[in-house]
mmCIF file of C-alpha atoms in Angstrom:
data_model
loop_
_atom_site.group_PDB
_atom_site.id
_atom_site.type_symbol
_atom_site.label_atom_id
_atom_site.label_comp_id
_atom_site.label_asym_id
_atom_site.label_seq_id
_atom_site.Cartn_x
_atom_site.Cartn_y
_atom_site.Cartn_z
ATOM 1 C CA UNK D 165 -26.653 26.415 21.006
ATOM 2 C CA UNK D 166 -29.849 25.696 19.806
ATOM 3 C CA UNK D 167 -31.479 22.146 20.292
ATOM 4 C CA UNK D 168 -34.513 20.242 17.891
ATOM 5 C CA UNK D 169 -37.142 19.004 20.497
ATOM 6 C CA UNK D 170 -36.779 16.104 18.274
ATOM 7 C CA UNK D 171 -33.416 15.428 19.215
ATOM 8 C CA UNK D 172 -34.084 15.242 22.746
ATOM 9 C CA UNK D 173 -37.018 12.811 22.663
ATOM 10 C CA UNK D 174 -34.911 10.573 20.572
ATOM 11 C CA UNK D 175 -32.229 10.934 23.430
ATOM 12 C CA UNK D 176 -34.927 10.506 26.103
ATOM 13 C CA UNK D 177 -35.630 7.175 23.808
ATOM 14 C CA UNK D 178 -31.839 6.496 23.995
ATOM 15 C CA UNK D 179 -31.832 6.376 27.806
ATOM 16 C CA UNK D 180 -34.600 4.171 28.227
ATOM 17 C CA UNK D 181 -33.648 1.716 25.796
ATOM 18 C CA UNK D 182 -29.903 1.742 28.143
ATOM 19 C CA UNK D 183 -31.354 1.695 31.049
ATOM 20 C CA UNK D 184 -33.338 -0.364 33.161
ATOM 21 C CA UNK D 185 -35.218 3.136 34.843
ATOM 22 C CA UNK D 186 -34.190 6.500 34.928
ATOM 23 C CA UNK D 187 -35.552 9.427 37.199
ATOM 24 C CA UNK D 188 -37.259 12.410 35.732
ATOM 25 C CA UNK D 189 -34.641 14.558 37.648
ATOM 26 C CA UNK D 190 -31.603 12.650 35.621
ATOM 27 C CA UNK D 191 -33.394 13.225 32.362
ATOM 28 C CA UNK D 192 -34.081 16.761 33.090
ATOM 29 C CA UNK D 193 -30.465 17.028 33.986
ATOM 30 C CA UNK D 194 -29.083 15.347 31.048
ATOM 31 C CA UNK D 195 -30.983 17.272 28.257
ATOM 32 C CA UNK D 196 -31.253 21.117 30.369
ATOM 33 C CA UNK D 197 -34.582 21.226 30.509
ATOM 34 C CA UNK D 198 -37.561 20.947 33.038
ATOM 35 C CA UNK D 199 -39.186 18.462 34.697
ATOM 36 C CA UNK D 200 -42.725 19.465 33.394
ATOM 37 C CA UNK D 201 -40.345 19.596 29.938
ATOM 38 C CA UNK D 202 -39.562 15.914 30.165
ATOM 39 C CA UNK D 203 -42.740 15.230 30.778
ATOM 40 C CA UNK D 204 -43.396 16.406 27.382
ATOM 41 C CA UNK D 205 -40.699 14.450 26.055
ATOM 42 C CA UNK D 206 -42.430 11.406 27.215
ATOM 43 C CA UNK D 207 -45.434 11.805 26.442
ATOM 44 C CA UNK D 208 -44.539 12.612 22.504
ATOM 45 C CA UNK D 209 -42.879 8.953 23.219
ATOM 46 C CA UNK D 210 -46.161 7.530 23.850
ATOM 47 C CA UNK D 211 -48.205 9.079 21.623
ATOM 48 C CA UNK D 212 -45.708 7.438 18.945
ATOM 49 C CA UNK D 213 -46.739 4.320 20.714
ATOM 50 C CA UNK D 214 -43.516 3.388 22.588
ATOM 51 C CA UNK D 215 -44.708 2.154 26.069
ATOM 52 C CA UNK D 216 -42.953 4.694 28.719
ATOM 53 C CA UNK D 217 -44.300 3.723 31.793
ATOM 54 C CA UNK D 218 -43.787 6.357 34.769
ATOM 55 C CA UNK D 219 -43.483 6.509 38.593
ATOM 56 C CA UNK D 220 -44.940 9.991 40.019
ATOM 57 C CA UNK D 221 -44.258 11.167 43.073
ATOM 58 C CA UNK D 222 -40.525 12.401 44.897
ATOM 59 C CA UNK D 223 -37.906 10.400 43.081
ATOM 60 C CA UNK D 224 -39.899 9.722 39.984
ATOM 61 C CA UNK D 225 -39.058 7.521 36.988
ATOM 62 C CA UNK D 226 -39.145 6.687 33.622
ATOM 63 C CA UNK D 227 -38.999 3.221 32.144
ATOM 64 C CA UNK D 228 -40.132 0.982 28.575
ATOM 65 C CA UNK D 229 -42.646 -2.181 29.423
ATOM 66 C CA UNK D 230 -40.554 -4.923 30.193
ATOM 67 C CA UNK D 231 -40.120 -7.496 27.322
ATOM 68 C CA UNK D 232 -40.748 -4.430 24.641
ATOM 69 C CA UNK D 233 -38.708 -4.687 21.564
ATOM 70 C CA UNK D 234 -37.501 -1.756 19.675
ATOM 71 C CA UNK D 235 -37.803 -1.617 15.967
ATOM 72 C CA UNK D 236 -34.076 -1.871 13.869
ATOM 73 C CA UNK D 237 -32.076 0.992 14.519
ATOM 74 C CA UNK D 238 -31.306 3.457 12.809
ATOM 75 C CA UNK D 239 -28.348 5.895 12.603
ATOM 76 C CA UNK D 240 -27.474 9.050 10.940
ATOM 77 C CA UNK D 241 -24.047 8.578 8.464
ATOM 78 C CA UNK D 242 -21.663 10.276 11.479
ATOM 79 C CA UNK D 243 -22.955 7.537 13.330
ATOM 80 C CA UNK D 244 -22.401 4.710 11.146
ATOM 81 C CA UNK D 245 -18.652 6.110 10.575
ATOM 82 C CA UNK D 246 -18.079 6.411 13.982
ATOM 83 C CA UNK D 247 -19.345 3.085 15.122
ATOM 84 C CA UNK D 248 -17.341 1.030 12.297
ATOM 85 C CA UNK D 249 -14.342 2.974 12.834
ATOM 86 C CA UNK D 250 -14.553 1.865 16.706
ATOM 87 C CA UNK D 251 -14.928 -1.787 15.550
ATOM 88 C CA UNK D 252 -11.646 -1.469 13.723
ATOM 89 C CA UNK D 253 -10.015 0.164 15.809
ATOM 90 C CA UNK D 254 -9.581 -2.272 18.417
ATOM 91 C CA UNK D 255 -6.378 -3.437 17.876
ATOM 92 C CA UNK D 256 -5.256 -0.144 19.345
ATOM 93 C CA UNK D 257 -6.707 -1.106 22.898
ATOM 94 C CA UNK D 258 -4.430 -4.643 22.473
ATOM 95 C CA UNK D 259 -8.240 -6.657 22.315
ATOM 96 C CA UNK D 260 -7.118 -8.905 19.451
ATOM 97 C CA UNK D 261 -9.427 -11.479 20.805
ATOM 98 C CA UNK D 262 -12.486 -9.309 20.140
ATOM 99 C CA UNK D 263 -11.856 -9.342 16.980
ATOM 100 C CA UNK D 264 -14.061 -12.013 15.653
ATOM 101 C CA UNK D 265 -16.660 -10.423 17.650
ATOM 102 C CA UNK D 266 -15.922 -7.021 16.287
ATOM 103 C CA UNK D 267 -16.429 -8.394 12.404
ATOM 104 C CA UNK D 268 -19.803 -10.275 13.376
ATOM 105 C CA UNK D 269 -20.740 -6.873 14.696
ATOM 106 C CA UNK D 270 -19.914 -4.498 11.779
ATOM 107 C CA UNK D 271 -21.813 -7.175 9.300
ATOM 108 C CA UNK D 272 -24.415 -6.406 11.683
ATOM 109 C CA UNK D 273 -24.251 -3.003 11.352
ATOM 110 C CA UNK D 274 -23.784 -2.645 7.836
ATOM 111 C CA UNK D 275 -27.648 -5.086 7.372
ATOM 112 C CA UNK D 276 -29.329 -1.961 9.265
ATOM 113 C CA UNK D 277 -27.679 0.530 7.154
ATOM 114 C CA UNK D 278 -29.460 1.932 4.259
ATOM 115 C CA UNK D 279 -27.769 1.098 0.587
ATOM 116 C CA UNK D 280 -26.239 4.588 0.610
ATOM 117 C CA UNK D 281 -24.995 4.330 4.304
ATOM 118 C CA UNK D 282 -23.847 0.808 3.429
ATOM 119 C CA UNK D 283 -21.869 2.065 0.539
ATOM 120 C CA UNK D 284 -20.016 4.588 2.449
ATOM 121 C CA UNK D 285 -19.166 1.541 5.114
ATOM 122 C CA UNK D 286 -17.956 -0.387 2.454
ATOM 123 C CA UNK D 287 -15.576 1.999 0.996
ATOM 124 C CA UNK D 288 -14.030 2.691 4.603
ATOM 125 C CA UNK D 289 -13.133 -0.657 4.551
ATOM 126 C CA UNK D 290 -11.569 -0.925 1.391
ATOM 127 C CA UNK D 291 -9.819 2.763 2.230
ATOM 128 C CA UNK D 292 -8.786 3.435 5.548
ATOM 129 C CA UNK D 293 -5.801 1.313 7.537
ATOM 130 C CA UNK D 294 -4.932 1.419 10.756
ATOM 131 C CA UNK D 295 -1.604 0.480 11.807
ATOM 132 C CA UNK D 296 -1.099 -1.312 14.687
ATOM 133 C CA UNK D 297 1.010 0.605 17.278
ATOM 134 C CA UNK D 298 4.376 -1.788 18.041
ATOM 135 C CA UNK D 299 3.717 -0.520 21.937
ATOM 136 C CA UNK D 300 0.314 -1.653 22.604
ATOM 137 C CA UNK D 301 0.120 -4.660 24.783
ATOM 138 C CA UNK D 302 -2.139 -7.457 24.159
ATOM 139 C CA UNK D 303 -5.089 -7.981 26.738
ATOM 140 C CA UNK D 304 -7.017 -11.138 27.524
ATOM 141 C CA UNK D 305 -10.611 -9.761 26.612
ATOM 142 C CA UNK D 306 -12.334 -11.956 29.147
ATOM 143 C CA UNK D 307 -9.753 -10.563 31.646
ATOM 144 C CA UNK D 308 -11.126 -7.083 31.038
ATOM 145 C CA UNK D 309 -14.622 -8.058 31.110
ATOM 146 C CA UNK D 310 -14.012 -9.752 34.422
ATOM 147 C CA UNK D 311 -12.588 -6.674 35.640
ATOM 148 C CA UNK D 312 -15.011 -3.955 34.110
ATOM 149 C CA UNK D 313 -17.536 -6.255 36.320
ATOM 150 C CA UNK D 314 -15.778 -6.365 39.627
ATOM 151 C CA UNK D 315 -15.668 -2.558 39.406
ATOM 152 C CA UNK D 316 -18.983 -2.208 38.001
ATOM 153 C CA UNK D 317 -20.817 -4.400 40.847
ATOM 154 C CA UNK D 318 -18.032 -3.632 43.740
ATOM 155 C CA UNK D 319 -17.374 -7.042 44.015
ATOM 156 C CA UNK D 320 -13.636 -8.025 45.306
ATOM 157 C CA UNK D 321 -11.136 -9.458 42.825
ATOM 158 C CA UNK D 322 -8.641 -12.553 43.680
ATOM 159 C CA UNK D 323 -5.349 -12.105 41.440
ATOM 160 C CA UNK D 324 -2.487 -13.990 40.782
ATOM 161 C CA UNK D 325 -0.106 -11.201 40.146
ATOM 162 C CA UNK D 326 3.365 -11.744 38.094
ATOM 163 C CA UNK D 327 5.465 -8.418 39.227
ATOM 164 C CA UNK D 328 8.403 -7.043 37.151
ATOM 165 C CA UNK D 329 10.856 -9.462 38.715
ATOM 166 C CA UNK D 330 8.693 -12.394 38.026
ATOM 167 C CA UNK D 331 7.824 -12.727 41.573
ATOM 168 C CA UNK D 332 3.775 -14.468 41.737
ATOM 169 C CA UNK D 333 1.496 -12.546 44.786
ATOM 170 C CA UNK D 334 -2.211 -13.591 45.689
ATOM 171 C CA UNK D 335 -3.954 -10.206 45.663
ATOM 172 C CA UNK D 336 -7.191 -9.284 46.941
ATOM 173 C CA UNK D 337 -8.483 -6.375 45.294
ATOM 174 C CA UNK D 338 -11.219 -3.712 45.390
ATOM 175 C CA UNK D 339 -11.131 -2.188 41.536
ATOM 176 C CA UNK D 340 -12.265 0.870 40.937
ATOM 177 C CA UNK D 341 -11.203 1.581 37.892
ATOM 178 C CA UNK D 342 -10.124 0.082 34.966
ATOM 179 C CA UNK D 343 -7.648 2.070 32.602
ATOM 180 C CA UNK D 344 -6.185 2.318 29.225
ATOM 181 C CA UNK D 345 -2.852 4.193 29.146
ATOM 182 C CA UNK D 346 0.255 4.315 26.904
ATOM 183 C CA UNK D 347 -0.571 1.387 24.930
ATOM 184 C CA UNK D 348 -1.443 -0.890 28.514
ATOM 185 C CA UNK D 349 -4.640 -1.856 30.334
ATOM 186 C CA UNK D 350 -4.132 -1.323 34.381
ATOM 187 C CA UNK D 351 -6.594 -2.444 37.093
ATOM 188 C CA UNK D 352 -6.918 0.609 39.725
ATOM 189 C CA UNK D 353 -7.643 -0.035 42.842
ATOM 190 C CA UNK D 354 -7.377 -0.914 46.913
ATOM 191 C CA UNK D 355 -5.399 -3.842 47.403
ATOM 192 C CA UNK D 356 -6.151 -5.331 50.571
ATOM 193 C CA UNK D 357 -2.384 -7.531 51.311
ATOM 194 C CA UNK D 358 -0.801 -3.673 50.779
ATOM 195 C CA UNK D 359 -3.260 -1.727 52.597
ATOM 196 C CA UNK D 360 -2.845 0.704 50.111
ATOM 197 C CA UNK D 361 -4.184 1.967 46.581
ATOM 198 C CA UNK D 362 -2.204 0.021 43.797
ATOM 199 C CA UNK D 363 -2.306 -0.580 40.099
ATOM 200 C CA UNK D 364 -2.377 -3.831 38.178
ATOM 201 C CA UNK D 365 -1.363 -4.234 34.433
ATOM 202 C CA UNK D 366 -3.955 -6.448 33.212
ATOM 203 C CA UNK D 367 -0.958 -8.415 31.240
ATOM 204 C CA UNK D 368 0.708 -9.699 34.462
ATOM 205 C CA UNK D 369 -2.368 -10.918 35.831
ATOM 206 C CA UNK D 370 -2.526 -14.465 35.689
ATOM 207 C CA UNK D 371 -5.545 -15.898 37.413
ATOM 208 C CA UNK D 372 -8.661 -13.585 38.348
ATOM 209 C CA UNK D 373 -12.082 -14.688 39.694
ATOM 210 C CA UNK D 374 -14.222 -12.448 41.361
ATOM 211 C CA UNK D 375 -15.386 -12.987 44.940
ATOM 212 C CA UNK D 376 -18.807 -12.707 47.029
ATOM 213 C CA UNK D 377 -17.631 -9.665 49.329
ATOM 214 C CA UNK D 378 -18.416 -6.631 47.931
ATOM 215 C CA UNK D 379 -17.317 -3.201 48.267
ATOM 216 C CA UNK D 380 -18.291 0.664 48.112
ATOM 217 C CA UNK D 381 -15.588 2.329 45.815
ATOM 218 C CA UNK D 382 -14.421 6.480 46.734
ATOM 219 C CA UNK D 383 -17.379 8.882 45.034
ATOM 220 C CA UNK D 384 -15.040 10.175 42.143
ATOM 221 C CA UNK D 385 -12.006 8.124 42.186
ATOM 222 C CA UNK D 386 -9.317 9.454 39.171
ATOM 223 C CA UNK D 387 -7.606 6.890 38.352
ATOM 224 C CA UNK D 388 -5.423 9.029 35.787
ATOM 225 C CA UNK D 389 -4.252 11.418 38.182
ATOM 226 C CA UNK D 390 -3.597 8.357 40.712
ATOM 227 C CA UNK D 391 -1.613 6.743 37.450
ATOM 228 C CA UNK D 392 0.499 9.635 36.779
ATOM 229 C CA UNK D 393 2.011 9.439 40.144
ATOM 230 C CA UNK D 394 2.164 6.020 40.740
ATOM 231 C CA UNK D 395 3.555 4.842 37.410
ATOM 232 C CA UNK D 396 6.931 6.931 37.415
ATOM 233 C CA UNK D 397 8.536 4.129 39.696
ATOM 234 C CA UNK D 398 8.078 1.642 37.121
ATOM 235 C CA UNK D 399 10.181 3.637 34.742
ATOM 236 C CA UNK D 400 13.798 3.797 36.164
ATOM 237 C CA UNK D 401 15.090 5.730 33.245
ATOM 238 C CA UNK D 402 14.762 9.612 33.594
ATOM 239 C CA UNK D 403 15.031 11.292 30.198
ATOM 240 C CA UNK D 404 16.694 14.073 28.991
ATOM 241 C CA UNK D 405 17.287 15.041 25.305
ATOM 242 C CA UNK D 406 17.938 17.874 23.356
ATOM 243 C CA UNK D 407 15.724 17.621 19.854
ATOM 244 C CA UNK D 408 16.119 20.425 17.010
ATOM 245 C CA UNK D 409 12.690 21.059 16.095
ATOM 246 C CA UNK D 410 10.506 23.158 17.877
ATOM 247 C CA UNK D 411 7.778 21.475 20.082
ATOM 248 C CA UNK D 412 5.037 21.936 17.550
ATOM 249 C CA UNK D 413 7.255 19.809 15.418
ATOM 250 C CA UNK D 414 7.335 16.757 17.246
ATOM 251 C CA UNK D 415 3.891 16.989 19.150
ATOM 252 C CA UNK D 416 1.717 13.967 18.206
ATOM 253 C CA UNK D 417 4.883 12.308 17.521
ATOM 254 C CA UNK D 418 5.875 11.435 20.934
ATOM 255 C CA UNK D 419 3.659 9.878 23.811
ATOM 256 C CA UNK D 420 2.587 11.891 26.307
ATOM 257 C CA UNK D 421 2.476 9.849 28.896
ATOM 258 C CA UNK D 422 5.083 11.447 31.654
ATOM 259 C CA UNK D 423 6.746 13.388 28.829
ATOM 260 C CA UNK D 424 7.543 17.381 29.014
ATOM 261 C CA UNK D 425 8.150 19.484 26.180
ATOM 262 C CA UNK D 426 9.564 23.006 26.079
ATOM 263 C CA UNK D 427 11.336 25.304 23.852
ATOM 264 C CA UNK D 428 14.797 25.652 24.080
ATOM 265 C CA UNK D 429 17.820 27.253 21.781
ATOM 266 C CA UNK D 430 15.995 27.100 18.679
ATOM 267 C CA UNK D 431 14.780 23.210 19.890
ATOM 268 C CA UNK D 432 12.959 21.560 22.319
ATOM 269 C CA UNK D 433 13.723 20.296 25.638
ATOM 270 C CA UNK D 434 12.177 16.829 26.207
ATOM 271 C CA UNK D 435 12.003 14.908 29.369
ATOM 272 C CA UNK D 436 10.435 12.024 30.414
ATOM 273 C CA UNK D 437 10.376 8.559 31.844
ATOM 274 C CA UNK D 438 10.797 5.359 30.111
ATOM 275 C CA UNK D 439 10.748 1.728 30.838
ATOM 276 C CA UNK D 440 12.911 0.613 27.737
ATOM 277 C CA UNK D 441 15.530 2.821 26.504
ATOM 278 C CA UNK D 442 16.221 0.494 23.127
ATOM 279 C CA UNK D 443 12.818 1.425 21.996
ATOM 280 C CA UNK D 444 13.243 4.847 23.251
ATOM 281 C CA UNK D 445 16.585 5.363 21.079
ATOM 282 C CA UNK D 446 14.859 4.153 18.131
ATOM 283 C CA UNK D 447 12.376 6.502 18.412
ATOM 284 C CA UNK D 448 15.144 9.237 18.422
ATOM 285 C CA UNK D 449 16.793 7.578 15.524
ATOM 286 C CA UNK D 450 13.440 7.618 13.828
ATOM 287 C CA UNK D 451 12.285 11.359 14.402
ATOM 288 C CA UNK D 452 14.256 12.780 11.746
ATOM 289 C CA UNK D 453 16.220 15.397 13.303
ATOM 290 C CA UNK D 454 19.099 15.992 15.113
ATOM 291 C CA UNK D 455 18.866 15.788 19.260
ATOM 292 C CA UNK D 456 21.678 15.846 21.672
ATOM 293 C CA UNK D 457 21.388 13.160 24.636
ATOM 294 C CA UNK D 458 21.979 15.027 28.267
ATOM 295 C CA UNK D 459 20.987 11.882 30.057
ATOM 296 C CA UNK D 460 21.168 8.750 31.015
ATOM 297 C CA UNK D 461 24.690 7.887 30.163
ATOM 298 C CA UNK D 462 22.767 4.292 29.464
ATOM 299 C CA UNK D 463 20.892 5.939 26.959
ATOM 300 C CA UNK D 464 24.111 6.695 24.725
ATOM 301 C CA UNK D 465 25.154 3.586 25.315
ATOM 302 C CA UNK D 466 22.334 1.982 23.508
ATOM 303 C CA UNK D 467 22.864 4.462 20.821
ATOM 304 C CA UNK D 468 26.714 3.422 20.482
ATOM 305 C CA UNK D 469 25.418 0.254 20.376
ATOM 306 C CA UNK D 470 22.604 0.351 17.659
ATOM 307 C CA UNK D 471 25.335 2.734 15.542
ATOM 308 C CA UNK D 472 27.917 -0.188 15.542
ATOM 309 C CA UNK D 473 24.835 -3.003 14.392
ATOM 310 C CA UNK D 474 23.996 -0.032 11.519
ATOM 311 C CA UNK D 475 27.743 0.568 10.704
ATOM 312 C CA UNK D 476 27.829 -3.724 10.095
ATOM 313 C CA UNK D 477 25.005 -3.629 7.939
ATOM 314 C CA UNK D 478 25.800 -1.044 6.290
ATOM 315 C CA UNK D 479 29.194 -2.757 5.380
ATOM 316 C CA UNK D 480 27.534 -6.067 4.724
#
């Protein structure tokens, strides 16, 4: 692929303005290029009159003179698209609160746009719609914020914890990540009355304020891969149903979260693990095909059940 030297002083330009310093060895690695190449890159800064100031020596770095302000950015019409997209799309993450925030920022955005940039913003939201999945769970935005800071500054984390049984635990916890999964927000990390590594769905936390001891989280922690074995235990129901339509069919269709899908006699082969088999049966009801249920027998139950409430209303 072929990069415009351009490009990379503007992303050189990007880094500074995000960070507070950032070594020549980082910026090298970040664009693939040469020290002595980055060196270039900053001085082009300068000469524009941005004020880079540099640390020489082992361990070198680059930052802008404190209190500098930027001029009004500017962004290319991917960009723009992308970034009011994101601001609508929050109510897919379950952050109704930001919201308000979230409008304030894309009136924002749309003042530094150009009139032809501003246009194309304006149409998108007259346009698109996004529907609001049924299975995301709503999340306290200051919550997550608290959170994305205890595992940003390894500072420890005192919860009030509401388990599935309604049972309230004082937690001390070490978070090192923060996660969103199959419509939920979880808290990953060490908590200290277990001993061990747990998870925390941010929607059963009750009370959280972050304490003065601090910690040093695991160098490349995956809190995916720690998810996808923990979580199966809070999904008593293993799934097995017989769908006919071929996978391709019904990919993007179906969550993947802890879901397997194979061909089999002309069909597919699905298994998984759910929480909630009423919303899993209307699902089936809803794919528009027929399936065959192998198991749980409390699975056809739910369907006998929702047949008889359809039969009635058909009737009525």
């Amino acid at each position: 692929m072929t990069y415009d030297p351009s490009l990379r002083v503007l992303t050189v330009l990007e880094l500074l303005q995000a960070r507070e310093e950032v070594t020549g060895a980082e910026l090298a690695r970040r664009l693939e290029v040469s020290p002595r190449t980055v060196q270039r890159y900053v001085a082009r800064l300068q000469d524009l009159g941005i004020p880079v100031e540099g640390r020489r020596g082992v361990g070198g770095a680059y930052r802008l003179k404190p209190g500098f302000r930027l001029p009004p950015l500017m962004f290319t019409g991917e960009e723009a698209l992308a970034l009011a997209l994101g601001l609508r799309a929050l109510q897919h993450l379950g952050l109704s609160d930001l919201l308000p925030a979230a409008e304030v920022a894309g009136a924002k955005l749309s003042r530094t746009l150009p009139p032809e940039l501003r246009d194309t913003v304006a149409a998108l939201e007259q346009v698109a719609q996004l529907s609001v999945s049924p299975w995301v769970t709503s999340t306290d935005a200051r919550l997550l914020t608290t959170l994305f800071q205890a595992a940003r500054e390894g500072q420890r984390a005192e919860l009030t914890y509401r388990s599935g049984a309604a049972q309230h635990t004082e937690r001390e916890v070490e978070v090192y990540r923060v996660v969103h999964v199959d419509g939920r927000w979880y808290a990953v990390g060490h908590c200290r009355l277990r001993g061990a590594l747990r998870c925390f769905r941010l929607d059963r936390i009750e009370t959280c304020r972050l304490r003065e001891e601090t910690f040093t989280p695991p160098a490349d922690f995956d809190a995916l891969a720690f998810l996808q074995q923990e979580l199966p235990a809070a999904h008593p129901y293993e799934i097995s149903v017989w769908l006919a339509a071929p996978p391709e069919h019904l990919r993007g269709a179906v969550s993947v979260w802890h879901t397997d899908l194979r061909a089999e006699e002309d069909g597919t082969r699905m298994t998984c693990q759910r929480e909630n088999l009423h919303s899993f049966a209307a699902f089936l009801l809803g794919v528009g095909v027929d399936f065959r249920v192998d198991s749980p027998p409390e699975l056809r139950e739910v369907l006998r059940t929702l047949a008889g409430r359809c039969q009635q209303a058909g009737e009525g």
